[in-house]
XYZ file of C-alpha atoms in Angstrom:
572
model
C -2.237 24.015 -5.819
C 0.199 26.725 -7.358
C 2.050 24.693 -9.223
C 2.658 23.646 -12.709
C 3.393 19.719 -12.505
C 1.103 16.842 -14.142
C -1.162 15.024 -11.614
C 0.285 11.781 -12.585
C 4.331 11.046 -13.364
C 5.368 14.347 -12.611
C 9.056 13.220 -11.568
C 8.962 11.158 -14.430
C 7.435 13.998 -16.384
C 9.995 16.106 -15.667
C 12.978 13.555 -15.874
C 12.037 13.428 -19.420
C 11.899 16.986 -19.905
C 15.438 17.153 -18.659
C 16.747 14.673 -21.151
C 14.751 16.340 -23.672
C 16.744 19.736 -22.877
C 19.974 17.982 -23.466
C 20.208 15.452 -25.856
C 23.191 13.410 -26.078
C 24.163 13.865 -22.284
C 20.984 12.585 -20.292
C 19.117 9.545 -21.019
C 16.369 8.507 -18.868
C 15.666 4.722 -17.621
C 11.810 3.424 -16.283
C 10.864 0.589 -14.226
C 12.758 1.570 -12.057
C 13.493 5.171 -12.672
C 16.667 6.542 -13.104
C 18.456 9.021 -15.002
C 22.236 8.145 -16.916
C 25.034 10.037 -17.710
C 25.283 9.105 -21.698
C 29.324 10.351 -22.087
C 31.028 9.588 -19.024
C 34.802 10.333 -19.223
C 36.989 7.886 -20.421
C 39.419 7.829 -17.759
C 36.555 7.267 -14.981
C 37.620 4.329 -13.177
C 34.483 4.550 -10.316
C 30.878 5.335 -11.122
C 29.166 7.645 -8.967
C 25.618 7.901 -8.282
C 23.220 9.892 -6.287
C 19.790 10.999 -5.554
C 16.845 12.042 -3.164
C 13.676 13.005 -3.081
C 12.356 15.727 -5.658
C 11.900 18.705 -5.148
C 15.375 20.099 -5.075
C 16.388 20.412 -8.301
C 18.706 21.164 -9.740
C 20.974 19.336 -6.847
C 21.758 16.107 -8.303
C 20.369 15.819 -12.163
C 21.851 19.174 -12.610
C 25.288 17.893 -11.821
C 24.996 14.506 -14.319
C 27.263 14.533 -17.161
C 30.914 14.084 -17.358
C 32.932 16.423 -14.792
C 29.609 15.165 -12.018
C 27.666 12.584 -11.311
C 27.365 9.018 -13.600
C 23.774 8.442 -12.208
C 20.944 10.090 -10.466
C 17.767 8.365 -8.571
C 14.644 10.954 -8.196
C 12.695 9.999 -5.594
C 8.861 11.198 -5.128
C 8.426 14.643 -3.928
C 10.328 14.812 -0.720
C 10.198 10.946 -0.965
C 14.020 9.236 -0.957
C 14.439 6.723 -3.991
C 13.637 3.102 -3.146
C 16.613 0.918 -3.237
C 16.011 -0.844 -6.424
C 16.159 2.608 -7.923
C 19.372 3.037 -6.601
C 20.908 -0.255 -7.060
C 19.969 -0.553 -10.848
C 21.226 2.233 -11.253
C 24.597 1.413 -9.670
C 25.318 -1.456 -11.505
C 24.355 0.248 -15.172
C 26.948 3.099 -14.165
C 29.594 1.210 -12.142
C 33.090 1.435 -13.454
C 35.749 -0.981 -13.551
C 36.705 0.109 -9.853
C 32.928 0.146 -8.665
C 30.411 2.663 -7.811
C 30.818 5.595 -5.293
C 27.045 6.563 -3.782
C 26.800 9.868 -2.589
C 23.951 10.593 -0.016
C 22.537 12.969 2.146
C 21.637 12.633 5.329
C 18.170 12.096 5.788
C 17.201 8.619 7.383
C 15.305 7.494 4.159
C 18.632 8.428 1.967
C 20.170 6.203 4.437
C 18.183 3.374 4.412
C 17.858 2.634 0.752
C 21.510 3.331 0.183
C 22.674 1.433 2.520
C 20.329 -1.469 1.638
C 21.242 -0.870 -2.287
C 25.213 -1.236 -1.048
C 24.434 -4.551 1.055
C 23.091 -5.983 -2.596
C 25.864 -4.455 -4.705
C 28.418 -6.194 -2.500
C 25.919 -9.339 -2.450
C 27.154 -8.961 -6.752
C 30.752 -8.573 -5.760
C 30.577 -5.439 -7.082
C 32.996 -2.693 -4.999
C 31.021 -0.204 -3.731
C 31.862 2.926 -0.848
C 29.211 5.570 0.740
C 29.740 9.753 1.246
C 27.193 10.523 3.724
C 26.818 14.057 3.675
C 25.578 15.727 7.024
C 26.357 19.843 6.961
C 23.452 21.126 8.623
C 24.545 22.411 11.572
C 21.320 23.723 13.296
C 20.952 19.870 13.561
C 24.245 18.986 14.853
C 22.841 18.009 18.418
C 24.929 15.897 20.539
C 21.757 14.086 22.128
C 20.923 13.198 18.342
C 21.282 9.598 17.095
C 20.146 11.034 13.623
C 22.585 13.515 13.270
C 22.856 16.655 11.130
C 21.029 16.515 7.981
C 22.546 16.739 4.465
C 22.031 19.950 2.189
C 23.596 22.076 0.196
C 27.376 21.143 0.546
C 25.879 18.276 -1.405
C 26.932 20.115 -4.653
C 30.232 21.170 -3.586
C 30.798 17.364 -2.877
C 29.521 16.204 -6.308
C 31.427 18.278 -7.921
C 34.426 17.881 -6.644
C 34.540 14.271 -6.843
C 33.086 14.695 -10.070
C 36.413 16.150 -11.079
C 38.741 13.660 -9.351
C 36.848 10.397 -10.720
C 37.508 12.029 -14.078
C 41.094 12.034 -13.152
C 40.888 8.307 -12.779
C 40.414 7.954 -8.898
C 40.337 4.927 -7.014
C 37.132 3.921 -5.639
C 39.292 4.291 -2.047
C 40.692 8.040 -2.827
C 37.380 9.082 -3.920
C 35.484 7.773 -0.635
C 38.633 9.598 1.329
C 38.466 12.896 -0.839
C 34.128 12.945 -0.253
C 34.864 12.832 3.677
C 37.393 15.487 3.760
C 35.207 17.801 2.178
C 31.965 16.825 4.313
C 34.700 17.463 7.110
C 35.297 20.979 6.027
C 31.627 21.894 4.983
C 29.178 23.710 6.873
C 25.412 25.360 5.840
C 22.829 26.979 7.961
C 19.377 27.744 6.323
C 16.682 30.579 6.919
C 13.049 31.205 5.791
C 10.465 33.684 5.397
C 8.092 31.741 4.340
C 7.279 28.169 3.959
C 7.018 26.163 0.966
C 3.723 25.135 -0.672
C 2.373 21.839 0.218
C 1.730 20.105 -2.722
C -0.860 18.129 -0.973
C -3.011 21.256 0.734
C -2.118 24.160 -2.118
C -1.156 26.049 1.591
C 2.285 26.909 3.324
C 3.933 23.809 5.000
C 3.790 26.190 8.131
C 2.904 29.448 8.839
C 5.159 32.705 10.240
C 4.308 35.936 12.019
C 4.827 38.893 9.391
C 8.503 40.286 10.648
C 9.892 37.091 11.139
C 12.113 34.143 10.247
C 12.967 30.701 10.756
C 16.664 30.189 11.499
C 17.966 26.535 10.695
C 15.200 25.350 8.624
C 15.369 22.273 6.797
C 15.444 21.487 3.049
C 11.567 19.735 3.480
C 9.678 22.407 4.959
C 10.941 21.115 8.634
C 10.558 24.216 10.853
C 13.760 25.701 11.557
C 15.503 25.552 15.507
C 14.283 29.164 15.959
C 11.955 31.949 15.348
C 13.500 35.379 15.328
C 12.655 38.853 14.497
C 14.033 39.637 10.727
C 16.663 41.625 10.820
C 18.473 43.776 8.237
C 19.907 41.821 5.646
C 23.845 42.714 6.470
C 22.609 41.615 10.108
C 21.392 38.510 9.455
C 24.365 37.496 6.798
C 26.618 38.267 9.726
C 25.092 35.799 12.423
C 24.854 33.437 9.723
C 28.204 33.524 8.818
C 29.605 34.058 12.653
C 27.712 30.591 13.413
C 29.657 28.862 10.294
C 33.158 29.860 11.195
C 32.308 28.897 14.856
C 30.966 25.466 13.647
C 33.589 24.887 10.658
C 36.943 22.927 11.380
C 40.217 25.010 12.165
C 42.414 24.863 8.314
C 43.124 27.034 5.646
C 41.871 30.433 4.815
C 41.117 29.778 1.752
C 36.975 29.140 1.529
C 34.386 28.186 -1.183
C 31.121 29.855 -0.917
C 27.838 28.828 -1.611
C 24.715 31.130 -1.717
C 21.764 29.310 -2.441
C 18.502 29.694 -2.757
C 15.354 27.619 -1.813
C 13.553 28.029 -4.413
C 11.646 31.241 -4.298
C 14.742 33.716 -3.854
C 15.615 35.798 -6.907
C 18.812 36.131 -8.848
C 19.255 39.917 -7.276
C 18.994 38.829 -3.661
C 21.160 36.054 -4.030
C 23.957 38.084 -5.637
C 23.195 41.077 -2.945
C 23.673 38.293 -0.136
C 26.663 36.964 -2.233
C 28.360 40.500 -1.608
C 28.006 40.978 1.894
C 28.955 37.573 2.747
C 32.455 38.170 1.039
C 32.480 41.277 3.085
C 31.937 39.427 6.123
C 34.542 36.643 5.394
C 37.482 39.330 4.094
C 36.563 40.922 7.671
C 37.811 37.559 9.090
C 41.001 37.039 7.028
C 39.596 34.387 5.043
C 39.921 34.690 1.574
C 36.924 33.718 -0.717
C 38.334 31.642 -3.529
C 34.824 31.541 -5.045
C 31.418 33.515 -4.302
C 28.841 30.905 -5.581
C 25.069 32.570 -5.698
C 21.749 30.497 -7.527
C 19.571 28.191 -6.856
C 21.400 24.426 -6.309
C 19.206 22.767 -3.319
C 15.539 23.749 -3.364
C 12.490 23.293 -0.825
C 9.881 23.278 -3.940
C 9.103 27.191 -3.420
C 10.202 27.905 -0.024
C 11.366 31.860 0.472
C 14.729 31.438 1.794
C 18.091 30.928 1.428
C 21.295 28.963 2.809
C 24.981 29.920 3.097
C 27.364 26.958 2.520
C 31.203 27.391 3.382
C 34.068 24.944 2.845
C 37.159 25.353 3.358
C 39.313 24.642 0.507
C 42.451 22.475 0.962
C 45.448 21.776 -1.626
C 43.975 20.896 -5.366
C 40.784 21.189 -4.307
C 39.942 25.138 -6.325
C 41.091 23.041 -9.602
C 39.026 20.610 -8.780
C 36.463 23.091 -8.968
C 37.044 25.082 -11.998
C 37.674 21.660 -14.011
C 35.915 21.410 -16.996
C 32.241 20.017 -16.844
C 29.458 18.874 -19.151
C 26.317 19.030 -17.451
C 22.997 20.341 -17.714
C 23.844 22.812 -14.691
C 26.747 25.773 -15.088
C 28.046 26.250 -11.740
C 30.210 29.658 -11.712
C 33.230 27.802 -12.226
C 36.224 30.922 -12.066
C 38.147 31.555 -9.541
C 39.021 35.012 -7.720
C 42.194 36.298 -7.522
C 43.370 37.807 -3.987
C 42.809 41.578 -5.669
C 39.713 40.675 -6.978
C 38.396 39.725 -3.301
C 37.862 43.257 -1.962
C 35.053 44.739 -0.292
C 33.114 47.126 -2.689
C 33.315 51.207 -2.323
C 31.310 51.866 0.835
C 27.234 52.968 -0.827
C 20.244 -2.213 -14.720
C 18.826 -5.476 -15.407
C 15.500 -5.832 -13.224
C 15.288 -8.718 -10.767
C 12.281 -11.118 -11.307
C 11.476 -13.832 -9.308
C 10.922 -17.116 -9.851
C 7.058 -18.631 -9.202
C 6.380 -20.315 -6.083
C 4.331 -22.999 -5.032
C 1.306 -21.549 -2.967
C 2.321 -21.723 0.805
C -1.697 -21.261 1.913
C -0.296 -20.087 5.565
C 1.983 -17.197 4.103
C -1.216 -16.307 2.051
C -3.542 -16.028 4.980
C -1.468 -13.755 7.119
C -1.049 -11.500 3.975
C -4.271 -11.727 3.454
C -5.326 -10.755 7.021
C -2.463 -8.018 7.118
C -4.272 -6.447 4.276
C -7.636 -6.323 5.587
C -6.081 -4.903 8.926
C -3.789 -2.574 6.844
C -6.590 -1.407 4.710
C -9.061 -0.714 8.273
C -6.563 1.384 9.886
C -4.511 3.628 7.133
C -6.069 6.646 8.122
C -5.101 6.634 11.470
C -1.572 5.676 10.962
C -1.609 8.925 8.320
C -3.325 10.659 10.879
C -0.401 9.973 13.666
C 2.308 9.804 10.843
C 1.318 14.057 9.852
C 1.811 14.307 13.602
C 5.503 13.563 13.518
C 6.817 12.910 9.892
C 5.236 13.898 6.470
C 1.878 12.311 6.790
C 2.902 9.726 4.105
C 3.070 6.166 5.880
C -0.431 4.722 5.741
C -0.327 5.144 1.982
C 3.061 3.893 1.573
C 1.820 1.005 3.919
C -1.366 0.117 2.219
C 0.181 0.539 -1.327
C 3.265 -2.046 -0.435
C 0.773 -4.784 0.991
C -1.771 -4.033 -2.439
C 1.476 -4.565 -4.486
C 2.243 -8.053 -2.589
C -1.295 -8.943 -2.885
C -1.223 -8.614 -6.447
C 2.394 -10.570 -6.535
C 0.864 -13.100 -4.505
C -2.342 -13.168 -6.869
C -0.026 -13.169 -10.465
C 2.129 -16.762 -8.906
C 0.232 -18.343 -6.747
C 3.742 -17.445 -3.817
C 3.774 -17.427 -0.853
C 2.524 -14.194 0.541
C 5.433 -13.177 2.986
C 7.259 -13.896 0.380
C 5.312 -11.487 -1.994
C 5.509 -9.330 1.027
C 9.284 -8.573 0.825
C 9.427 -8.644 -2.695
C 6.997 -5.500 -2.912
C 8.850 -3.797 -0.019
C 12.054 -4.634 -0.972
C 11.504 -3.680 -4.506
C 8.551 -1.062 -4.565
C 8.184 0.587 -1.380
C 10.071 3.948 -0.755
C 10.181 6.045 2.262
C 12.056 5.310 5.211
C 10.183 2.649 6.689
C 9.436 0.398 3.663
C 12.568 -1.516 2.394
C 13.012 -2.075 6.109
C 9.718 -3.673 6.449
C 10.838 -5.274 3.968
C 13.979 -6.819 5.469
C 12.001 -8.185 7.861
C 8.903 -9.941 5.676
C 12.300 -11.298 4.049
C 13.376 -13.153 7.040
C 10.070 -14.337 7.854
C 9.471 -15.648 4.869
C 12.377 -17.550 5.312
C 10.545 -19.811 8.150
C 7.231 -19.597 6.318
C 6.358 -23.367 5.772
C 4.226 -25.164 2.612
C 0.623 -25.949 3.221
C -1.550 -24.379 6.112
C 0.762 -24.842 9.091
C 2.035 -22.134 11.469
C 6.081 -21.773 11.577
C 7.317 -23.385 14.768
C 7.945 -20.983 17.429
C 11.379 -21.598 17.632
C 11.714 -20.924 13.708
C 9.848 -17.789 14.374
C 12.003 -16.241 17.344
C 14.854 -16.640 14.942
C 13.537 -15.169 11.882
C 12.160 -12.451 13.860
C 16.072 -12.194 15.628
C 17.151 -11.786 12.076
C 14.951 -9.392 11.075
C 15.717 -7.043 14.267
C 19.426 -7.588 13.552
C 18.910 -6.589 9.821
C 17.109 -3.236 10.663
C 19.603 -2.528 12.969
C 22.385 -2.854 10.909
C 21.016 -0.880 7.974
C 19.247 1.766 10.448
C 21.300 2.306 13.571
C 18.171 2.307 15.570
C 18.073 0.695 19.046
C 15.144 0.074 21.606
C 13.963 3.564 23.087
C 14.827 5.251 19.601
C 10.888 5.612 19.139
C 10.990 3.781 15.850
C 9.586 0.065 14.389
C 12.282 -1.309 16.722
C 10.538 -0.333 19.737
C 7.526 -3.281 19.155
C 9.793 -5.625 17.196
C 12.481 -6.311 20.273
C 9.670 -6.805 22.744
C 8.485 -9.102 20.177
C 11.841 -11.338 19.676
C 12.052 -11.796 23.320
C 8.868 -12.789 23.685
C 9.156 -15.228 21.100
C 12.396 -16.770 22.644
C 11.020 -16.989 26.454
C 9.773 -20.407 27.088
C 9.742 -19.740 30.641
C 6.264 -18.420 30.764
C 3.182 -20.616 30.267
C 1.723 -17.947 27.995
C 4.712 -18.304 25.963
C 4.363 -22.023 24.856
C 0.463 -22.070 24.769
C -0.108 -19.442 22.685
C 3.325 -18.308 21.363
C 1.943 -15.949 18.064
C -0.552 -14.506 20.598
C 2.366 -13.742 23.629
C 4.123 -12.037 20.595
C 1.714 -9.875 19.242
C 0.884 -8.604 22.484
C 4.410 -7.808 23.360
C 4.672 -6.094 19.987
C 1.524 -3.864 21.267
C 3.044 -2.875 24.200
C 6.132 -2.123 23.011
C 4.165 -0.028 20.039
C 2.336 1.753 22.755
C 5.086 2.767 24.737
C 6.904 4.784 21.634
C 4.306 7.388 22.804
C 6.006 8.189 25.855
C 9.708 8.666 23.902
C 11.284 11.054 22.238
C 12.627 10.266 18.849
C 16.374 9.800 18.613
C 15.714 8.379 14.620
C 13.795 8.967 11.485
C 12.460 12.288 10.538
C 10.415 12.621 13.763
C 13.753 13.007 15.475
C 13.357 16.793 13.868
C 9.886 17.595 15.687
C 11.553 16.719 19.396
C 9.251 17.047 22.133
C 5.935 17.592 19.554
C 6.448 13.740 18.476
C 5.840 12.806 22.659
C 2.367 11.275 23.562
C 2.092 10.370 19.632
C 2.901 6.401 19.242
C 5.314 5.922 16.226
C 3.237 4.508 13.277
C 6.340 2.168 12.138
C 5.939 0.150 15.137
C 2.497 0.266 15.297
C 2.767 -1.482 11.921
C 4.593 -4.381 13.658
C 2.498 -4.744 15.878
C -0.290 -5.243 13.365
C 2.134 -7.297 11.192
C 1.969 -10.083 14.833
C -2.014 -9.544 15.082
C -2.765 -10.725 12.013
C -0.183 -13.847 12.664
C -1.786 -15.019 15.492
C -5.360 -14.294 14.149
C -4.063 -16.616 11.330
C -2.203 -19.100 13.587
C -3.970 -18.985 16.859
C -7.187 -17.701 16.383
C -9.058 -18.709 19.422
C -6.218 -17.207 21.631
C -5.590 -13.912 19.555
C -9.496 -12.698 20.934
C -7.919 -11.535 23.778
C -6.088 -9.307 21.810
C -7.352 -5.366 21.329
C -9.127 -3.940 17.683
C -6.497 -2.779 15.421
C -8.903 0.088 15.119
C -8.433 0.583 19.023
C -4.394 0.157 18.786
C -3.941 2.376 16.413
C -6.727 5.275 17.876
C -5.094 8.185 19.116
């Protein structure tokens, strides 16, 4: 491995490090992590907080201070934050107008955002979203997911940064964080991928001579492999692709040249100069000419040009006055200056439960199935995401086991708790949603939920997901075996159905698991890999399915023989 990070706590590590570097404006919270603005300005009416995976840096942390952001939430490496991150963090920096969450556009951003908003407004406290989605070598129109959130992230922090210093509403800053997503456009390339921290080897591998055009800010491959071209070449597609993608407005334009991690000072400032050649050629006028590093891939060799155009107020925004661990070049040029050169929180605990011995069984059998097959769902999960589910999975039912263990709960209870709570990632604090509505049908003593209790928890659950995740049956995500599994659940027009209702269920659950192989993923990071995710099942509803065998191995256990290994469902 080449780099320099602690093998355990390194986000924390570091998180430290950065409040250790500036004392008196960062202070760092644990359990869960977080990082705090300490001198927020007094006429901030709205608190605004962001975050993402690590990695990046210094997007996010490097904007926290007054003039940016009130609160940041690291996630692990390429890992978003987990909502509890993100809503403990709200309510500690929440203003007297509420909290503003600014997030990129990645599904597991989404997801625990979205899921931290649903509790802040469950605590009356006002709360608006900026989902930030500039990528355009992901804006597909056959794409649920849509395009992916990068490096117009700092434009967007900053800005509002400035405006919520100016005391604005919670309303004129949601407004204002649109407008500029609006007018903001990036495009990425690569010559070489970043370093796995997990291998020590390149995320992917290139051809010498070549590039990656449209990469993503994760190592994902980019839409296209072309020949490299000279530099002035390739700054000129670039920036042709941005005009033709960027809304019709003013000439004026902020630009952003940044680097992913492993691009020098010099090249950025070389790329900075041809780019304002290329955008004077156009009649725009460049207001600013922003080179360094702001949005990183770890140690990727690449680079992304950002433009926005710049409407009324918004250069002062930018050039207003900041205190943050990051500098961004802050002046303005002047229309003369523009010329081409001479040609050469409080932590939620919850209350002890009275053992519920059924809950506790199918926990305990979900573990033991959990624990048999984690290294095939990692195996299919490196297929078509980042390889990181069947750890996430296994570590989310060890926490709940250990809840369970510490109260004597029940265990679906303990099951949402640790999901809810714990479990980052995309999939996790939507498992979790759904352990939450099962556990509200989980009945005291030994005895299984009636079905009809269990079609509408299960209801619930799908209905919960969907809200918070968009996704919808043939999406190729968790959804796929959990709608199967409601209407299975709810038809008491087949015999199966009222002998062995758990059973019915968890075969339905299979099949619809199963079938995800055959689709191509309109959700979730495998939505980037297109046709390479086909013939792989997706490992989220593979999960479900488990999450009904070990039900009906608890519930039914004569009938659930007939169904298949979990070893053999999850085999691929």
């Amino acid at each position: 491995m080449s780099y320099f990070l602690p093998e355990t706590d390194p986000v924390l590590t570091a998180a430290r490090g950065l409040a250790l570097a500036h004392p008196g404006m960062v202070e760092v919270h644990t359990g869960p992590l977080y990082l705090r603005a300490r001198a927020p300005h007094p006429d901030r009416r709205v608190g605004l907080v962001s975050g993402g995976g690590s990695g990046h840096e210094p997007l996010h942390t490097g904007l926290l201070g007054r003039g940016g952001l009130d609160a940041v939430c690291p996630g692990e490496i390429f890992a978003s934050p987990h909502n509890r991150q993100i809503y403990e963090a709200s309510v500690a920096a929440a203003g007297p107008d509420g909290v503003l969450l600014i997030v990129k556009n990645y599904t597991g951003d989404v997801i625990n955002f979205q899921i931290a908003a649903e509790r802040l407004r469950h605590d009356g406290i006002p709360v608006a979203t900026v989902l930030v989605d500039d990528d355009l070598s992901t804006d597909a129109a056959d794409s649920a997911t849509g395009r992916r959130g990068t490096a117009a992230t700092v434009v967007v922090e900053k800005l509002l940064g400035a405006a919520a210093d100016q005391g604005a509403s919670l309303e004129e800053l949601a407004a204002l964080g649109a407008e500029i997503v609006a007018r903001s456009r990036s495009i990425a390339v690569a010559a070489r991928a970043q370093t796995s921290p997990t291998t020590g080897n390149p995320a992917f591998t290139l051809n010498p001579g070549t590039l990656d055009y449209g990469v993503g800010i994760h190592g994902e491959r980019g839409t296209r492999t072309i020949a490299h071209p000279p530099i002035d070449e390739l700054v000129r597609r670039m920036t042709d692709d941005l005009l033709d993608a960027l809304p019709a407005g003013p000439a004026e334009v902020l630009a952003v040249v940044n680097g992913l991690g492993a691009t020098t000072s010099l090249e950025l400032h070389a790329i900075g100069t041809l780019l304002n050649e290329q955008l004077l050629a156009r009649d725009l006028r460049p207001v600013a000419i922003v080179p360094g590093t702001y949005t990183a891939a770890l140690d990727m060799s690449g680079f992304s040009l950002t433009l926005t155009r710049l409407e009324e107020g918004w250069a002062e925004l930018w050039t207003a006055p900041t205190e943050t661990p990051l500098v961004l070049p802050n002046l303005t040029l002047a229309a003369d200056q523009a010329t081409p050169p001479a040609a050469p929180r409080q932590t939620v605990t919850r209350a002890a439960a009275p053992r519920a011995e059924g809950g506790r069984a199918v926990l305990d059998r979900f573990a033991l199935i959990v624990t048999q097959v984690r290294d095939n769902l990692t195996r299919l999960d490196q297929l078509v995401g980042d390889g990181d589910f069947g750890d996430n999975l296994a570590g989310g039912v060890r926490r709940a086991v250990k809840l369970a263990d510490e109260d004597g709960g029940d265990g679906l209870d303990a099951l949402a708790e640790a999901f809810l709570n714990d479990v980052g990632g995309t999939s996790g604090p939507l498992f979790g949603l759904l352990f939450q509505h099962l556990a509200s049908v989980s009945p005291a003593g030994d005895e299984a939920p009636s079905r009809e209790a269990l079609a509408g928890a299960v209801a619930a659950g799908l209905a919960a997901v969907h809200r918070v995740g968009g996704a919808n049956p043939g999406d190729c995500t968790l959804v796929d075996a959990l709608a199967p599994t409601a209407e299975a659940l709810a038809d008491t027009t087949r015999e199966e159905s009222v002998e062995a209702p758990f059973t019915e269920a968890a075969q339905a659950a299979i099949r619809g698991a199963l079938a995800t192989a055959s689709l191509r993923p309109r959700r979730g990071r495998a939505s980037y890999v297109g046709d390479h995710a086909i013939g792989v099942p997706d490992p989220g509803a593979l999960a479900v399915a488990l999450l009904f065998v070990a039900i009906a191995d608890v519930h039914e256990p004569t009938m659930a023989t007939r169904l298949p290994a979990p070893g053999y469902i999850t085999l691929h």
